[in-house]
Amino acid sequence: MNVRLADMHGKPTSRRTHLSRTLAQVLAGWRTGLSGPVIVLQAGTAVNYFGTGLVLPFEIIYLHQARGFPTATAGLVLAAVMGTAAVLTPFSGALLDRFRAKPILIIGNLASALGYAGFAFVGRPWQAFVCAAVGGAGFGVANTANQVLSLTLVSAEQRASSIALRRVAGNFGLGSGATVAGFIVASANDLRTFQALYLFDGATFAVFALVVIVGIPNPRLAKGASASDGGTGFRAVARDRLFLILIAANIVLVMTGGALFSNILAPFAKAYTPVGRGEIGVVIFINTFFIVVAQIPATRVVKRMGRTHALAATSTLFATGLLAVLLATLTSSTLTATTVLAGVAIVIAVGECAQFIVLGPLIAELAPPHLLGRYMSLYGLTFTAGVALGPAVGGALLATSPDAVWWGGALAAALIGAGLLRLGDRIPDPLVQAPWPPPRVVRGADLDSARRSQTSGTEMERRTRT
């Protein structure tokens, strides 16, 4: 009798212990080991992207329905935002190689705050284009400054975790903002509602700038090799053949992975599979949710792989996901097709997780300290190019040969993977000595700590001798 009671009490205890251990393992996967300023910076990024998510899905609707602009004009206004950001991105890289990242990030956010808040009051197309130019310029400058500032606040070993956290913050903010805005617009679809959303979006840029002013230090990069030894300007960057190969490959990966999934899957699925708008929304949500949940734990998985193999695996995942889209056209069951596309969403999300945490630290490692801004600006520009080219190419194929979007994209991703795999040892793994030392932060506290350590060591040696 007592033995049975002990077993009955022991089983719940054992289950609770097992559950606690499992939960601890899950939470351990989310531990980044990053410092407070890095976490504060990415918290500001999440707030900033929340504001962007509020207006992003409804920009054309606002300009067309609430302001009376033709849809073509509204589309050009949005294109002006990204176009201005793309033009200013290399310029921001050059600035960041001469000045510290913190003030540039603040200026960029304040410019975006002015531009996006101004959208609330536009009445004519030219006013909208001015706001688009100001907001886009601020975005192009701030985006690169955020990357560089994040890199200067961490060690080389923490780069992947820092980039992963930044991406989680951006995706979480964007997704939650779009969700909240959907409910707001559904309940009150009028001019004042859209104005409030744009004003709040502008306020989030200002809040982000305030967070940077108050909570983020202003580090300076340690001096690396002299500019005269390594060359200066974008000509020096253009001589780095490995870097050029990697950013060209990234453009194709962004086109075939994220861009086709985000922009072409919905119209294709609506026309050629039994899924409807609700199911498509679920598929997109699964993709975003999986990125937010898996991005940080994925850094530990990728660290166990060589970078070359990780990039090849990314290409393979993209190719597999794109080909799997065609399976959804072979069934008449809505549930089956939705399940297939949900699997595609997860496969693409896993590939994107690996893509970011491999390429970001790799580019930072390749960059000489005095050219870090230029390297990161061109790397960031590849995402703009891929996001722009993906819908353009995919849309053209969708109108002529819909299936070619997916098998053609899969073929392009596979070829890129094979090409990256052939690079082999030319792609250095983490912490391998490079011609240029990685950027690091020099702080007074670091020098004081080193002096204390040296003094402590000397004192210990003296006592030992005594």
PDB file of C-alpha atoms in Angstrom, residues 124-238:
ATOM      1  CA  ARG A 124      -1.098  66.447 -52.841  1.00  0.00           C
ATOM      2  CA  PRO A 125       1.238  63.976 -54.549  1.00  0.00           C
ATOM      3  CA  TRP A 126       4.284  66.253 -54.378  1.00  0.00           C
ATOM      4  CA  GLN A 127       3.908  66.476 -50.594  1.00  0.00           C
ATOM      5  CA  ALA A 128       3.790  62.682 -50.374  1.00  0.00           C
ATOM      6  CA  PHE A 129       6.957  62.413 -52.491  1.00  0.00           C
ATOM      7  CA  VAL A 130       8.771  64.874 -50.202  1.00  0.00           C
ATOM      8  CA  CYS A 131       7.770  62.859 -47.133  1.00  0.00           C
ATOM      9  CA  ALA A 132       8.823  59.656 -48.908  1.00  0.00           C
ATOM     10  CA  ALA A 133      12.236  61.111 -49.714  1.00  0.00           C
ATOM     11  CA  VAL A 134      12.819  62.343 -46.146  1.00  0.00           C
ATOM     12  CA  GLY A 135      11.558  59.133 -44.545  1.00  0.00           C
ATOM     13  CA  GLY A 136      13.471  56.918 -46.987  1.00  0.00           C
ATOM     14  CA  ALA A 137      16.693  58.862 -46.485  1.00  0.00           C
ATOM     15  CA  GLY A 138      16.397  58.456 -42.736  1.00  0.00           C
ATOM     16  CA  PHE A 139      15.684  54.749 -43.090  1.00  0.00           C
ATOM     17  CA  GLY A 140      18.655  54.175 -45.385  1.00  0.00           C
ATOM     18  CA  VAL A 141      21.038  55.946 -43.024  1.00  0.00           C
ATOM     19  CA  ALA A 142      19.654  54.509 -39.778  1.00  0.00           C
ATOM     20  CA  ASN A 143      19.498  50.909 -40.980  1.00  0.00           C
ATOM     21  CA  THR A 144      23.235  50.737 -41.709  1.00  0.00           C
ATOM     22  CA  ALA A 145      24.093  52.722 -38.569  1.00  0.00           C
ATOM     23  CA  ASN A 146      22.088  50.263 -36.466  1.00  0.00           C
ATOM     24  CA  GLN A 147      24.053  47.336 -37.909  1.00  0.00           C
ATOM     25  CA  VAL A 148      27.432  48.970 -37.358  1.00  0.00           C
ATOM     26  CA  LEU A 149      26.573  50.157 -33.849  1.00  0.00           C
ATOM     27  CA  SER A 150      25.406  46.643 -32.944  1.00  0.00           C
ATOM     28  CA  LEU A 151      28.701  45.197 -34.170  1.00  0.00           C
ATOM     29  CA  THR A 152      30.800  47.673 -32.183  1.00  0.00           C
ATOM     30  CA  LEU A 153      28.997  46.752 -28.958  1.00  0.00           C
ATOM     31  CA  VAL A 154      29.789  43.022 -29.097  1.00  0.00           C
ATOM     32  CA  SER A 155      32.773  40.734 -29.405  1.00  0.00           C
ATOM     33  CA  ALA A 156      33.489  38.678 -32.510  1.00  0.00           C
ATOM     34  CA  GLU A 157      31.987  35.587 -30.851  1.00  0.00           C
ATOM     35  CA  GLN A 158      28.711  37.434 -30.173  1.00  0.00           C
ATOM     36  CA  ARG A 159      28.097  38.800 -33.664  1.00  0.00           C
ATOM     37  CA  ALA A 160      25.761  35.992 -34.703  1.00  0.00           C
ATOM     38  CA  SER A 161      23.702  36.337 -31.518  1.00  0.00           C
ATOM     39  CA  SER A 162      23.511  40.113 -31.931  1.00  0.00           C
ATOM     40  CA  ILE A 163      22.338  39.843 -35.541  1.00  0.00           C
ATOM     41  CA  ALA A 164      19.834  37.144 -34.569  1.00  0.00           C
ATOM     42  CA  LEU A 165      18.391  39.306 -31.786  1.00  0.00           C
ATOM     43  CA  ARG A 166      18.121  42.281 -34.127  1.00  0.00           C
ATOM     44  CA  ARG A 167      16.190  40.195 -36.642  1.00  0.00           C
ATOM     45  CA  VAL A 168      13.883  38.796 -33.974  1.00  0.00           C
ATOM     46  CA  ALA A 169      13.189  42.334 -32.757  1.00  0.00           C
ATOM     47  CA  GLY A 170      12.413  43.546 -36.279  1.00  0.00           C
ATOM     48  CA  ASN A 171      10.140  40.638 -37.189  1.00  0.00           C
ATOM     49  CA  PHE A 172       8.312  40.692 -33.869  1.00  0.00           C
ATOM     50  CA  GLY A 173       7.725  44.432 -34.071  1.00  0.00           C
ATOM     51  CA  LEU A 174       6.641  44.328 -37.711  1.00  0.00           C
ATOM     52  CA  GLY A 175       4.272  41.387 -37.250  1.00  0.00           C
ATOM     53  CA  SER A 176       2.663  42.654 -34.069  1.00  0.00           C
ATOM     54  CA  GLY A 177       2.271  46.138 -35.517  1.00  0.00           C
ATOM     55  CA  ALA A 178       0.556  44.847 -38.651  1.00  0.00           C
ATOM     56  CA  THR A 179      -1.761  42.677 -36.548  1.00  0.00           C
ATOM     57  CA  VAL A 180      -2.779  45.554 -34.283  1.00  0.00           C
ATOM     58  CA  ALA A 181      -3.278  47.872 -37.274  1.00  0.00           C
ATOM     59  CA  GLY A 182      -5.512  45.284 -38.938  1.00  0.00           C
ATOM     60  CA  PHE A 183      -7.915  45.358 -35.996  1.00  0.00           C
ATOM     61  CA  ILE A 184      -7.809  49.162 -35.808  1.00  0.00           C
ATOM     62  CA  VAL A 185      -8.510  49.687 -39.512  1.00  0.00           C
ATOM     63  CA  ALA A 186     -11.239  47.042 -39.464  1.00  0.00           C
ATOM     64  CA  SER A 187     -13.062  48.895 -36.679  1.00  0.00           C
ATOM     65  CA  ALA A 188     -12.535  52.461 -37.957  1.00  0.00           C
ATOM     66  CA  ASN A 189     -11.563  52.824 -41.602  1.00  0.00           C
ATOM     67  CA  ASP A 190     -11.449  56.620 -41.940  1.00  0.00           C
ATOM     68  CA  LEU A 191      -8.975  59.451 -42.465  1.00  0.00           C
ATOM     69  CA  ARG A 192      -8.387  60.166 -38.769  1.00  0.00           C
ATOM     70  CA  THR A 193      -7.518  56.538 -38.105  1.00  0.00           C
ATOM     71  CA  PHE A 194      -4.844  56.527 -40.810  1.00  0.00           C
ATOM     72  CA  GLN A 195      -3.507  59.867 -39.602  1.00  0.00           C
ATOM     73  CA  ALA A 196      -3.211  58.510 -36.060  1.00  0.00           C
ATOM     74  CA  LEU A 197      -1.331  55.443 -37.334  1.00  0.00           C
ATOM     75  CA  TYR A 198       1.192  57.569 -39.244  1.00  0.00           C
ATOM     76  CA  LEU A 199       1.688  59.943 -36.320  1.00  0.00           C
ATOM     77  CA  PHE A 200       2.273  56.999 -34.003  1.00  0.00           C
ATOM     78  CA  ASP A 201       4.727  55.528 -36.511  1.00  0.00           C
ATOM     79  CA  GLY A 202       6.642  58.805 -36.553  1.00  0.00           C
ATOM     80  CA  ALA A 203       6.644  58.806 -32.754  1.00  0.00           C
ATOM     81  CA  THR A 204       8.253  55.338 -32.648  1.00  0.00           C
ATOM     82  CA  PHE A 205      11.207  56.645 -34.678  1.00  0.00           C
ATOM     83  CA  ALA A 206      11.570  59.504 -32.201  1.00  0.00           C
ATOM     84  CA  VAL A 207      11.337  57.069 -29.264  1.00  0.00           C
ATOM     85  CA  PHE A 208      14.035  54.910 -30.847  1.00  0.00           C
ATOM     86  CA  ALA A 209      16.278  57.972 -31.175  1.00  0.00           C
ATOM     87  CA  LEU A 210      15.659  58.785 -27.495  1.00  0.00           C
ATOM     88  CA  VAL A 211      16.513  55.215 -26.480  1.00  0.00           C
ATOM     89  CA  VAL A 212      19.810  55.481 -28.356  1.00  0.00           C
ATOM     90  CA  ILE A 213      20.614  58.853 -26.762  1.00  0.00           C
ATOM     91  CA  VAL A 214      19.930  57.693 -23.201  1.00  0.00           C
ATOM     92  CA  GLY A 215      20.768  53.996 -23.140  1.00  0.00           C
ATOM     93  CA  ILE A 216      23.485  53.304 -25.719  1.00  0.00           C
ATOM     94  CA  PRO A 217      27.211  54.148 -25.376  1.00  0.00           C
ATOM     95  CA  ASN A 218      29.103  55.890 -28.144  1.00  0.00           C
ATOM     96  CA  PRO A 219      32.022  53.538 -28.897  1.00  0.00           C
ATOM     97  CA  ARG A 220      34.840  54.158 -31.297  1.00  0.00           C
ATOM     98  CA  LEU A 221      36.333  51.371 -33.393  1.00  0.00           C
ATOM     99  CA  ALA A 222      39.882  50.431 -32.581  1.00  0.00           C
ATOM    100  CA  LYS A 223      42.322  51.384 -35.292  1.00  0.00           C
ATOM    101  CA  GLY A 224      43.156  48.520 -37.590  1.00  0.00           C
ATOM    102  CA  ALA A 225      45.526  48.525 -40.515  1.00  0.00           C
ATOM    103  CA  SER A 226      46.158  51.973 -41.875  1.00  0.00           C
ATOM    104  CA  ALA A 227      44.017  53.148 -44.740  1.00  0.00           C
ATOM    105  CA  SER A 228      47.132  53.665 -46.838  1.00  0.00           C
ATOM    106  CA  ASP A 229      48.002  49.984 -46.516  1.00  0.00           C
ATOM    107  CA  GLY A 230      44.576  48.617 -47.378  1.00  0.00           C
ATOM    108  CA  GLY A 231      43.176  51.365 -49.573  1.00  0.00           C
ATOM    109  CA  THR A 232      40.165  53.546 -48.923  1.00  0.00           C
ATOM    110  CA  GLY A 233      36.750  54.103 -50.408  1.00  0.00           C
ATOM    111  CA  PHE A 234      34.570  51.792 -52.455  1.00  0.00           C
ATOM    112  CA  ARG A 235      37.443  51.009 -54.828  1.00  0.00           C
ATOM    113  CA  ALA A 236      39.114  49.126 -52.001  1.00  0.00           C
ATOM    114  CA  VAL A 237      35.867  47.264 -51.339  1.00  0.00           C
ATOM    115  CA  ALA A 238      35.558  46.368 -55.025  1.00  0.00           C
TER     116      ALA A 238
END
